Coordinates of C-alpha atoms in Angstrom, one line a residue:
Chain T
M1 CA 71.8 -209.5 38.9
T2 CA 69.3 -208.8 41.6
G3 CA 66.7 -211.3 42.9
A4 CA 63.8 -209.3 41.6
Y5 CA 65.3 -209.5 38.1
V6 CA 65.7 -213.2 38.3
V7 CA 62.1 -213.6 39.5
R8 CA 60.9 -211.4 36.6
R9 CA 62.8 -213.5 34.1
I10 CA 61.4 -216.7 35.5
G11 CA 57.8 -215.3 35.5
F12 CA 58.3 -214.2 31.9
Y13 CA 59.3 -217.6 30.7
V14 CA 56.5 -219.3 32.7
L15 CA 54.1 -217.0 30.9
I16 CA 55.6 -217.8 27.5
C17 CA 55.5 -221.5 28.3
A18 CA 51.9 -221.4 29.5
I19 CA 50.7 -219.5 26.4
T20 CA 52.6 -221.9 24.1
L21 CA 51.1 -224.9 25.8
F22 CA 47.7 -223.4 25.5
F23 CA 48.2 -223.3 21.7
A24 CA 50.1 -226.5 21.3
V25 CA 48.2 -229.0 23.5
P26 CA 44.9 -229.1 21.5
M27 CA 46.9 -229.8 18.4
L28 CA 48.5 -232.9 19.8
W29 CA 45.5 -234.9 18.9
I30 CA 46.0 -234.4 15.2
A31 CA 49.6 -235.3 15.6
S32 CA 49.1 -238.5 17.6
A33 CA 45.7 -240.0 16.9
P34 CA 46.3 -240.7 13.2
F35 CA 49.2 -243.1 14.1
D36 CA 47.5 -244.8 17.1
S37 CA 46.3 -248.3 16.9
S38 CA 43.4 -247.5 19.2
P39 CA 42.7 -243.9 18.4
G40 CA 40.4 -242.0 20.7
L41 CA 39.5 -238.4 21.2
G42 CA 42.2 -238.0 23.9
V43 CA 45.9 -237.6 23.5
H44 CA 48.3 -240.3 24.7
W45 CA 51.5 -241.7 23.5
P46 CA 50.4 -243.7 20.4
D47 CA 50.8 -247.4 19.9
W48 CA 52.4 -246.7 16.5
T49 CA 50.6 -248.0 13.4
L50 CA 49.7 -246.9 9.9
E51 CA 46.6 -249.0 9.8
N52 CA 44.4 -245.9 10.1
F53 CA 45.9 -244.5 6.9
R54 CA 45.0 -247.7 5.1
K55 CA 41.4 -247.5 6.5
T56 CA 41.2 -243.9 5.4
L57 CA 42.4 -244.7 1.9
D58 CA 39.9 -247.5 1.7
H59 CA 37.0 -245.4 2.9
P60 CA 34.5 -245.1 0.1
Y61 CA 34.3 -241.3 0.3
A62 CA 37.4 -240.0 2.1
M63 CA 39.8 -239.6 -0.8
H64 CA 37.0 -238.9 -3.2
S65 CA 36.0 -235.9 -1.1
M66 CA 39.6 -234.6 -1.3
V67 CA 39.2 -234.7 -5.1
N68 CA 35.9 -232.8 -4.8
S69 CA 37.7 -230.2 -2.6
L70 CA 40.4 -229.9 -5.2
L71 CA 38.0 -229.5 -8.1
I72 CA 36.0 -226.8 -6.3
C73 CA 38.9 -224.9 -4.9
V74 CA 41.1 -224.9 -8.0
T75 CA 38.1 -223.7 -10.0
T76 CA 37.5 -221.0 -7.4
A77 CA 41.1 -219.9 -7.2
V78 CA 41.6 -219.7 -10.9
A79 CA 38.4 -217.8 -11.5
V80 CA 39.0 -215.4 -8.6
T81 CA 42.6 -214.7 -9.8
A82 CA 41.7 -214.3 -13.5
F83 CA 38.7 -212.0 -12.9
A84 CA 40.3 -210.0 -10.1
A85 CA 43.4 -209.5 -12.2
L86 CA 41.5 -208.1 -15.2
A87 CA 39.4 -205.9 -13.0
S88 CA 42.2 -204.6 -10.8
Y89 CA 44.4 -203.8 -13.7
A90 CA 41.7 -201.8 -15.4
L91 CA 40.8 -200.1 -12.1
S92 CA 44.4 -199.2 -11.4
R93 CA 45.3 -197.8 -14.8
V94 CA 42.2 -196.4 -16.4
R95 CA 40.2 -193.6 -15.0
I96 CA 36.8 -195.1 -15.2
P97 CA 34.1 -192.7 -14.0
G98 CA 32.9 -193.6 -10.5
R99 CA 36.0 -195.8 -9.9
D100 CA 36.6 -194.7 -6.3
A101 CA 33.0 -195.1 -5.3
L102 CA 33.1 -198.6 -6.9
L103 CA 36.2 -199.6 -4.9
Y104 CA 34.8 -198.2 -1.7
G105 CA 31.6 -200.2 -2.4
L106 CA 33.5 -203.4 -3.0
L107 CA 35.4 -203.1 0.2
L108 CA 32.2 -202.4 2.1
L109 CA 30.5 -205.3 0.4
S110 CA 33.2 -207.8 1.2
S111 CA 32.8 -207.3 4.9
V112 CA 29.0 -206.8 5.1
V113 CA 27.6 -209.6 3.0
T114 CA 28.7 -212.9 4.5
G115 CA 27.7 -216.5 3.9
T116 CA 25.7 -216.5 7.1
A117 CA 23.8 -213.3 6.4
A118 CA 22.8 -214.4 2.9
M119 CA 22.4 -218.1 3.2
V120 CA 18.7 -218.2 2.5
P121 CA 18.7 -216.2 -0.8
I122 CA 21.8 -218.1 -2.0
F123 CA 20.1 -221.4 -1.2
V124 CA 16.9 -220.4 -2.9
M125 CA 18.6 -218.9 -5.9
M126 CA 20.8 -222.0 -6.5
F127 CA 17.8 -224.2 -6.1
Q128 CA 15.9 -222.3 -8.7
L129 CA 18.9 -222.3 -11.1
G130 CA 19.1 -226.1 -10.6
L131 CA 22.5 -225.7 -9.2
I132 CA 21.9 -227.6 -5.9
D133 CA 24.2 -230.5 -5.6
S134 CA 26.6 -229.0 -8.2
R135 CA 30.3 -228.6 -7.4
F136 CA 30.4 -225.9 -10.1
G137 CA 27.7 -224.0 -8.3
V138 CA 29.6 -224.1 -5.1
A139 CA 32.7 -222.7 -6.9
L140 CA 30.6 -219.9 -8.4
V141 CA 29.2 -218.8 -5.1
M142 CA 32.6 -218.9 -3.5
T143 CA 34.1 -216.9 -6.4
G144 CA 31.5 -214.2 -6.1
G145 CA 32.2 -214.0 -2.3
L146 CA 36.0 -213.8 -2.6
L147 CA 36.2 -211.4 -5.6
P148 CA 35.7 -208.0 -3.9
A149 CA 38.5 -208.5 -1.4
A150 CA 40.7 -210.1 -4.1
I151 CA 40.2 -207.1 -6.4
F152 CA 41.1 -204.8 -3.5
I153 CA 44.3 -206.6 -2.6
L154 CA 45.4 -207.0 -6.2
K155 CA 44.8 -203.4 -7.0
D156 CA 47.3 -202.5 -4.3
F157 CA 49.9 -204.8 -6.0
V158 CA 49.2 -203.4 -9.5
D159 CA 49.4 -199.8 -8.2
A160 CA 52.9 -200.6 -7.0
V161 CA 54.0 -201.9 -10.4
P162 CA 56.0 -199.0 -12.0
K163 CA 54.3 -197.6 -15.0
S164 CA 57.6 -196.8 -16.6
Y165 CA 57.9 -200.4 -17.7
E166 CA 54.7 -200.2 -19.7
E167 CA 55.7 -196.8 -21.0
S168 CA 59.0 -198.0 -22.4
A169 CA 57.3 -201.0 -24.0
R170 CA 54.9 -198.6 -25.6
V171 CA 57.8 -196.4 -26.9
F172 CA 59.2 -199.5 -28.5
G173 CA 55.9 -200.0 -30.3
A174 CA 54.4 -202.8 -28.2
S175 CA 50.6 -203.3 -28.7
T176 CA 48.2 -203.3 -25.8
G177 CA 48.1 -207.1 -25.8
Q178 CA 51.8 -207.4 -25.8
I179 CA 52.2 -204.9 -22.9
L180 CA 49.7 -206.9 -20.8
R181 CA 51.2 -210.3 -21.6
D182 CA 54.9 -209.5 -21.6
V183 CA 55.3 -206.6 -19.2
V184 CA 52.4 -206.4 -16.8
L185 CA 51.8 -210.1 -16.2
P186 CA 55.4 -211.1 -15.3
V187 CA 55.8 -208.1 -13.0
A188 CA 52.5 -208.8 -11.2
R189 CA 53.2 -212.5 -10.8
P190 CA 53.9 -212.4 -7.0
G191 CA 50.6 -210.6 -6.4
L192 CA 48.7 -213.1 -8.6
A193 CA 50.3 -216.1 -6.8
T194 CA 49.4 -214.6 -3.4
I195 CA 45.8 -214.1 -4.5
M196 CA 45.5 -217.5 -5.9
V197 CA 46.8 -219.1 -2.8
W198 CA 44.6 -216.9 -0.7
A199 CA 41.5 -217.9 -2.7
F200 CA 42.4 -221.5 -2.6
V201 CA 43.0 -221.6 1.2
N202 CA 39.8 -219.7 1.9
S203 CA 37.6 -221.9 -0.2
W204 CA 39.4 -225.1 1.1
G205 CA 38.3 -224.1 4.6
N206 CA 34.8 -223.0 3.7
F207 CA 32.2 -225.2 5.3
L208 CA 28.9 -223.3 5.0
V209 CA 28.5 -222.9 1.3
P210 CA 29.1 -226.6 0.3
F211 CA 27.1 -227.6 3.4
L212 CA 24.1 -225.6 2.1
L213 CA 24.4 -226.5 -1.5
I214 CA 25.7 -230.1 -1.7
R215 CA 23.2 -232.9 -0.9
S216 CA 24.8 -236.2 -2.0
I217 CA 27.8 -237.6 -0.2
D218 CA 29.8 -238.4 -3.3
K219 CA 30.0 -234.7 -4.2
Q220 CA 30.9 -233.4 -0.8
P221 CA 34.2 -231.6 -0.4
G222 CA 36.4 -232.5 2.6
A223 CA 35.1 -229.8 4.9
V224 CA 31.6 -231.2 4.7
L225 CA 32.7 -234.9 4.7
M226 CA 34.3 -234.3 8.1
Q227 CA 30.9 -233.4 9.4
T228 CA 29.4 -236.5 7.8
L229 CA 32.1 -238.7 9.3
T230 CA 31.2 -237.5 12.8
D231 CA 27.4 -238.0 12.3
E232 CA 27.6 -241.4 10.5
G233 CA 25.5 -243.8 12.5
G234 CA 25.6 -241.5 15.5
S235 CA 29.2 -242.2 16.4
V236 CA 32.4 -240.7 15.3
N237 CA 34.5 -242.6 12.8
L238 CA 37.7 -242.4 14.9
Q239 CA 39.9 -244.4 12.6
V240 CA 39.2 -242.1 9.6
L241 CA 38.6 -238.7 11.1
P242 CA 42.1 -238.0 12.6
V243 CA 43.9 -239.2 9.5
F244 CA 41.5 -237.3 7.3
S245 CA 42.0 -234.1 9.4
L246 CA 45.8 -234.4 9.0
L247 CA 45.7 -235.1 5.2
F248 CA 43.1 -232.3 4.8
S249 CA 45.4 -229.8 6.5
I250 CA 48.5 -230.6 4.5
P251 CA 47.7 -228.6 1.3
V252 CA 46.9 -225.5 3.2
V253 CA 50.0 -225.6 5.4
V254 CA 52.3 -226.4 2.5
L255 CA 50.8 -223.6 0.4
Y256 CA 51.2 -221.2 3.2
L257 CA 54.8 -222.1 3.8
L258 CA 55.5 -222.0 0.1
V259 CA 54.2 -218.5 -0.5
N260 CA 55.6 -217.3 2.8
S261 CA 59.1 -218.3 1.9
R262 CA 58.8 -217.3 -1.7
Y263 CA 57.2 -213.9 -1.4
G264 CA 56.9 -213.4 2.3
F265 CA 53.3 -212.4 2.4
R266 CA 53.9 -211.0 5.8
F267 CA 50.5 -209.5 6.1
H268 CA 48.0 -208.4 3.7
G269 CA 45.1 -208.4 6.1
G270 CA 43.2 -211.5 6.5
I271 CA 45.2 -213.8 4.3
K272 CA 43.4 -216.6 6.1
S273 CA 40.7 -216.4 8.6
Chain P
M1 CA 31.2 -215.5 1.1
T2 CA 33.4 -217.2 3.5
A3 CA 33.5 -215.8 7.0
A4 CA 37.1 -215.8 5.9
S5 CA 36.7 -213.4 3.0
A6 CA 38.4 -210.9 5.2
P7 CA 38.4 -207.4 4.0
P8 CA 42.0 -206.5 3.3
V9 CA 43.7 -204.4 5.9
P10 CA 46.1 -202.3 3.9
A11 CA 49.0 -202.8 6.2
E12 CA 50.5 -199.3 5.5
P13 CA 48.2 -197.3 3.3
A14 CA 50.3 -195.5 0.7
P15 CA 50.7 -191.9 1.6
G16 CA 48.2 -189.5 0.1
R17 CA 45.8 -192.2 -0.9
G18 CA 42.5 -193.0 0.8
P19 CA 41.3 -196.5 1.0
A20 CA 39.6 -196.0 -2.3
G21 CA 43.0 -195.5 -3.8
R22 CA 42.9 -192.2 -5.7
G23 CA 46.3 -193.0 -7.3
P24 CA 47.4 -191.3 -10.5
A25 CA 46.1 -193.5 -13.3
R26 CA 48.0 -193.4 -16.6
D27 CA 46.5 -195.6 -19.2
V28 CA 49.9 -196.5 -20.7
A29 CA 48.7 -199.8 -22.1
G30 CA 46.1 -197.9 -24.1
L31 CA 43.0 -199.8 -22.9
G32 CA 40.6 -196.8 -23.0
V33 CA 37.6 -196.6 -20.9
G34 CA 35.5 -198.9 -23.1
R35 CA 37.9 -201.8 -22.9
A36 CA 38.6 -201.2 -19.3
L37 CA 34.9 -201.6 -18.5
G38 CA 35.1 -204.9 -20.4
F39 CA 37.9 -206.0 -18.1
V40 CA 35.8 -205.1 -15.0
A41 CA 32.6 -206.5 -16.2
P42 CA 33.1 -210.3 -15.6
A43 CA 34.0 -209.6 -11.9
L44 CA 31.1 -207.2 -11.4
L45 CA 28.7 -209.7 -13.0
L46 CA 29.7 -212.4 -10.5
I47 CA 29.7 -210.1 -7.6
G48 CA 26.3 -208.8 -8.6
A49 CA 24.9 -212.3 -9.0
F50 CA 26.3 -213.9 -5.8
L51 CA 26.6 -211.0 -3.4
I52 CA 24.6 -207.9 -4.3
F53 CA 21.5 -209.8 -5.6
P54 CA 21.3 -212.2 -2.6
A55 CA 21.7 -209.2 -0.2
L56 CA 18.8 -207.4 -1.8
W57 CA 16.8 -210.5 -2.0
T58 CA 17.2 -211.0 1.7
I59 CA 15.3 -207.8 2.2
Y60 CA 12.5 -209.0 0.0
I61 CA 12.2 -212.5 1.4
G62 CA 12.3 -210.9 4.9
I63 CA 8.9 -209.2 4.3
T64 CA 7.2 -212.4 3.1
N65 CA 5.9 -215.6 4.7
Y66 CA 8.1 -217.7 2.4
R67 CA 8.6 -221.3 3.7
L68 CA 10.7 -224.2 2.6
T69 CA 7.6 -226.5 2.4
G70 CA 3.8 -226.2 2.2
V71 CA 1.6 -223.7 0.5
E72 CA 3.9 -220.7 1.3
A73 CA 6.7 -222.5 -0.6
V74 CA 4.8 -222.1 -3.8
S75 CA 3.0 -218.8 -3.3
P76 CA 4.4 -216.8 -0.6
S77 CA 2.7 -213.5 0.2
V78 CA 4.0 -210.2 1.5
V79 CA 3.4 -209.8 5.1
G80 CA 5.0 -206.4 5.7
L81 CA 7.0 -206.1 8.9
A82 CA 5.3 -209.0 10.6
N83 CA 8.6 -211.0 10.7
Y84 CA 10.3 -208.0 12.4
T85 CA 7.6 -207.6 15.0
A86 CA 7.8 -211.4 15.6
A87 CA 11.5 -211.1 16.1
L88 CA 10.9 -208.5 18.8
N89 CA 8.9 -211.0 20.8
D90 CA 10.9 -214.1 20.0
A91 CA 12.7 -215.3 23.1
L92 CA 15.0 -217.6 21.1
F93 CA 16.1 -214.6 19.0
H94 CA 16.8 -212.6 22.1
N95 CA 18.7 -215.6 23.4
A96 CA 20.7 -215.7 20.2
L97 CA 21.5 -212.0 20.3
W98 CA 22.7 -212.3 23.9
L99 CA 24.8 -215.3 23.2
T100 CA 26.4 -213.7 20.1
L101 CA 27.2 -210.6 22.2
L102 CA 28.8 -212.9 24.8
F103 CA 30.7 -214.8 22.1
V104 CA 32.1 -211.5 20.6
L105 CA 32.8 -209.9 23.9
G106 CA 34.5 -212.9 25.4
S107 CA 36.5 -214.4 22.5
A108 CA 37.2 -211.4 20.2
I109 CA 37.1 -208.1 22.2
I110 CA 38.7 -209.6 25.3
G111 CA 40.2 -213.0 24.4
Q112 CA 41.9 -212.5 21.0
N113 CA 42.7 -208.8 21.8
V114 CA 44.4 -209.4 25.1
L115 CA 46.2 -212.6 24.3
G116 CA 47.3 -211.2 20.9
F117 CA 48.6 -208.0 22.4
T118 CA 50.3 -209.9 25.2
L119 CA 52.1 -212.1 22.8
A120 CA 53.1 -209.2 20.6
W121 CA 54.4 -207.3 23.5
V122 CA 56.3 -210.1 25.2
M123 CA 57.7 -211.4 21.9
R124 CA 59.4 -208.1 21.2
R125 CA 62.3 -208.8 23.5
T126 CA 62.7 -212.5 23.3
R127 CA 65.4 -214.3 21.4
P128 CA 64.5 -214.9 17.8
V129 CA 64.5 -218.7 18.3
V130 CA 61.9 -218.5 21.0
R131 CA 59.9 -215.9 19.1
R132 CA 59.8 -217.9 15.9
T133 CA 58.8 -221.1 17.7
V134 CA 55.9 -219.5 19.6
E135 CA 54.7 -217.5 16.5
A136 CA 54.7 -220.7 14.4
V137 CA 52.6 -222.6 17.0
V138 CA 50.1 -219.7 17.2
L139 CA 50.0 -219.2 13.4
L140 CA 49.4 -222.9 12.9
A141 CA 46.1 -222.5 14.8
W142 CA 45.2 -219.8 12.4
I143 CA 46.1 -221.5 9.1
L144 CA 44.6 -224.9 9.7
P145 CA 41.3 -225.3 7.9
G146 CA 38.4 -224.2 10.1
T147 CA 36.6 -227.6 10.1
V148 CA 39.8 -229.3 11.3
V149 CA 40.2 -226.9 14.1
A150 CA 36.6 -227.4 15.1
Y151 CA 37.0 -231.2 15.4
L152 CA 40.3 -230.8 17.1
W153 CA 38.5 -229.0 19.8
V154 CA 35.6 -231.4 19.9
A155 CA 38.2 -234.1 20.6
F156 CA 39.9 -231.9 23.2
Y157 CA 36.7 -231.3 25.1
D158 CA 35.4 -234.8 24.8
R159 CA 33.8 -236.4 27.8
D160 CA 35.3 -239.8 27.7
G161 CA 38.8 -239.5 26.4
G162 CA 39.3 -235.8 25.9
T163 CA 42.6 -234.2 26.7
L164 CA 41.0 -231.5 28.8
N165 CA 39.6 -234.0 31.3
A166 CA 42.9 -235.9 31.4
L167 CA 44.8 -232.6 32.1
L168 CA 42.4 -231.3 34.8
G169 CA 41.7 -234.7 36.3
T170 CA 38.0 -234.3 35.8
P171 CA 37.0 -237.5 34.0
G172 CA 33.4 -237.7 32.7
T173 CA 32.9 -233.9 32.4
A174 CA 31.0 -233.2 29.2
W175 CA 32.4 -229.7 28.6
L176 CA 30.5 -229.0 25.4
I177 CA 27.2 -229.9 27.1
D178 CA 27.8 -228.4 30.5
Y179 CA 29.6 -225.2 29.5
P180 CA 28.9 -224.8 25.8
M181 CA 29.5 -221.0 25.6
A182 CA 32.7 -221.1 27.6
C183 CA 33.9 -223.8 25.3
L184 CA 33.2 -221.7 22.2
V185 CA 34.9 -218.6 23.7
V186 CA 38.1 -220.5 24.4
F187 CA 38.0 -222.2 21.0
N188 CA 37.5 -219.0 19.1
T189 CA 40.2 -217.2 21.2
W190 CA 42.6 -220.0 20.4
R191 CA 41.8 -219.9 16.7
G192 CA 41.8 -216.2 16.1
T193 CA 44.6 -214.8 18.3
A194 CA 47.2 -215.0 15.5
F195 CA 45.6 -212.2 13.6
S196 CA 45.7 -209.8 16.6
M197 CA 49.2 -210.9 17.4
M198 CA 50.5 -210.1 13.9
L199 CA 48.6 -206.8 13.7
Y200 CA 49.9 -205.7 17.1
S201 CA 53.4 -206.8 16.3
S202 CA 53.5 -204.5 13.4
A203 CA 51.8 -201.7 15.3
L204 CA 54.3 -201.9 18.1
Q205 CA 57.1 -201.3 15.7
A206 CA 55.7 -197.8 15.2
V207 CA 56.3 -196.9 18.8
P208 CA 59.4 -194.7 18.9
P209 CA 62.1 -196.6 21.0
S210 CA 63.3 -193.3 22.3
Q211 CA 60.0 -192.8 24.2
L212 CA 60.2 -196.3 25.7
E213 CA 63.8 -195.5 26.7
S214 CA 62.9 -192.3 28.4
A215 CA 60.0 -194.0 30.2
R216 CA 62.4 -196.5 31.5
M217 CA 64.8 -193.7 32.6
V218 CA 62.2 -191.9 34.7
G219 CA 61.4 -195.2 36.3
A220 CA 57.9 -195.8 34.9
S221 CA 56.5 -199.2 35.7
G222 CA 55.6 -201.6 32.9
W223 CA 52.0 -200.8 33.3
Q224 CA 52.5 -197.1 33.2
T225 CA 54.7 -197.4 30.1
L226 CA 51.9 -199.4 28.4
R227 CA 49.2 -196.9 29.3
D228 CA 51.0 -193.6 28.8
V229 CA 53.5 -194.4 26.1
V230 CA 52.5 -197.4 24.0
F231 CA 48.7 -197.2 24.0
P232 CA 48.4 -193.6 22.6
H233 CA 50.5 -194.8 19.6
I234 CA 48.5 -197.9 18.8
R235 CA 45.0 -196.6 19.7
G236 CA 43.9 -196.7 16.0
H237 CA 45.2 -200.3 15.6
V238 CA 43.4 -201.4 18.7
L239 CA 40.1 -200.0 17.4
T240 CA 40.6 -201.4 13.8
N241 CA 41.5 -204.8 15.2
T242 CA 38.6 -204.9 17.6
L243 CA 36.1 -204.0 14.9
L244 CA 37.4 -206.6 12.4
I245 CA 37.6 -209.5 14.7
S246 CA 34.2 -208.7 16.2
L247 CA 32.7 -208.7 12.7
W248 CA 34.2 -212.1 11.9
T249 CA 33.2 -213.6 15.2
A250 CA 29.6 -212.3 15.0
N251 CA 29.3 -213.9 11.6
D252 CA 31.1 -217.1 12.4
F253 CA 29.3 -220.3 11.7
S254 CA 31.7 -222.7 13.4
P255 CA 29.7 -222.9 16.7
F256 CA 27.5 -225.2 14.6
L257 CA 30.4 -227.6 14.2
L258 CA 31.0 -227.8 17.9
T259 CA 27.6 -227.8 19.4
K260 CA 25.0 -227.2 16.7
G261 CA 23.6 -224.5 19.0
G262 CA 22.7 -226.9 21.7
P263 CA 22.1 -228.2 24.2
N264 CA 18.7 -226.6 24.4
H265 CA 19.7 -223.4 22.5
E266 CA 22.4 -222.7 25.1
S267 CA 25.1 -221.9 22.4
E268 CA 22.8 -220.9 19.5
T269 CA 24.5 -217.7 18.2
V270 CA 22.7 -215.6 15.5
P271 CA 24.3 -217.4 12.5
V272 CA 23.4 -220.8 13.9
Y273 CA 19.9 -219.6 14.7
I274 CA 19.4 -218.3 11.2
Y275 CA 20.5 -221.7 9.9
N276 CA 18.2 -223.6 12.3
V277 CA 15.2 -221.4 11.6
A278 CA 15.7 -221.5 7.8
L279 CA 16.8 -225.1 7.0
Q280 CA 15.6 -227.0 10.0
G281 CA 12.4 -225.0 10.7
G282 CA 11.7 -224.1 7.1
E283 CA 10.9 -220.5 8.0
L284 CA 12.7 -218.8 5.1
G285 CA 10.9 -215.4 5.5
Y286 CA 11.5 -215.1 9.1
S287 CA 15.1 -216.2 9.0
S288 CA 15.7 -213.7 6.2
A289 CA 14.4 -210.9 8.4
I290 CA 16.9 -211.9 11.0
S291 CA 19.6 -212.1 8.3
F292 CA 18.8 -208.6 7.3
L293 CA 19.2 -207.4 10.9
L294 CA 22.7 -209.1 10.8
L295 CA 23.5 -207.3 7.6
I296 CA 22.6 -204.0 9.1
A297 CA 24.8 -204.7 12.1
N298 CA 27.6 -205.7 9.8
L299 CA 27.1 -202.5 7.7
L300 CA 27.3 -200.2 10.8
V301 CA 30.5 -201.8 12.1
S302 CA 32.1 -201.8 8.6
L303 CA 31.3 -198.1 8.1
V304 CA 33.0 -197.2 11.4
Y305 CA 36.0 -199.3 10.3
L306 CA 36.2 -197.6 6.9
R307 CA 35.9 -194.2 8.5
L308 CA 38.9 -195.1 10.7
L309 CA 41.0 -196.4 7.8
R310 CA 40.3 -193.2 6.0
R311 CA 41.3 -191.0 8.9
R312 CA 44.5 -192.9 9.4
S313 CA 45.8 -192.6 5.9

């Protein structure tokens, strides 16, 4: 082809390479430092070792914080899914007076009230309830925060479930409980799985809420422990931090890949932010 | 409650239904209104306790002199609008507003938007292998936990061994101290671009190929095609995207993880300022007044966003 065409193609690939490098290079640290015998904050070809992993496993709080994260996030994800499922089914199938206004209000609320805008009252409220330093308290606050968006996303799923299934079950004499358990629940499973993963991933990455509410180091989830690791004694714990970052990322990435391959949640808005 | 509790973007609103979803409801399971209310109640209770009540309480605390310690911690008194008049004259608050504006403008309105669109536009015509590889890398930046991403960038910017200094050959430059806002803008652009990329990828599929074809036939340049053919089709998406990412960026707390607002308040955006005033300075009343201003700003942006959604469906 012509010279101009060749130049354009070259420019095109240079652009793609530049953008890809911009996204890839900062990530190299988390890929190399965990395996390096003298880990620093920079990226270089590592002097391979697994010593850092042993140090991380031996760290008094590292793995423990992972358990804390798990406790908080599983509680949050299960609660969000259960309560949002109940609410979204009722809102989808029953004409409750004021339903549309309620849904509109929920959508508005989910974007207006954020952790940063409400941190003082949440802190004060949890303090007065005696829920400071409580992992359960953190899960409660996160559940309340995620519910509006969860109800909204789930209602879309439930709306798409054909009502004829329920109708035929009813014709065959199924009770309300049977219809919900044997017809609605199985059909809505992809939606429920998506919401559960969404809630888990969001609470896993949440820093502000546990940072505000958890005081003692043995109750900190991973997101907050990372902050503690960098402040410990004024210097960064470089043997633990890279390994910890890597391990802390794995659940989120695995869940994302799993749901993506299983149900292909191409895009339901901010699946993760 | 997370900055991440993103309002859902109904990818394609079902025809004939507004965002509030006025779909036909047939109560085939036979719940009845009474039991249905019982289904909704637990969720509403939690939302009421942990979102609505705190939002309302922000308004009240904002008109008091409530403090974390001292006499006002036990018996705060109502001081009317004193906190708001104080905010008007607070140079640090003005500074925080300005920095937040800079952060939103630089990383969301320009950074994520432009880079996201460029990627979506360029990726349209590449081979699937290239496209999937690039998308995977960009998406990874988005799905990694926020704290991990923050420390990844702290390492990248580091003075002594940071990759950036090695790449640029500028050893000893303390990027986070010398250019804190620029660092935050690049960091947030990197982290958030995937959202814009995905949104614009799906938006671009709505541009009729025949129009692109005829633009090519009449010899329009790439830029002319973008401006006159593509942009009119995706104008709504651009606006929606810009509003959402601006909202998330303005409320983002992660500047705290990179710089804690420093040095000397140079990267203290409004959320970080609220935290520093409340938990470091102990001024709960004053910080609540600022929180309320942030809530109002969020409300205005969200209303515009919902209005747009409604018009589009």
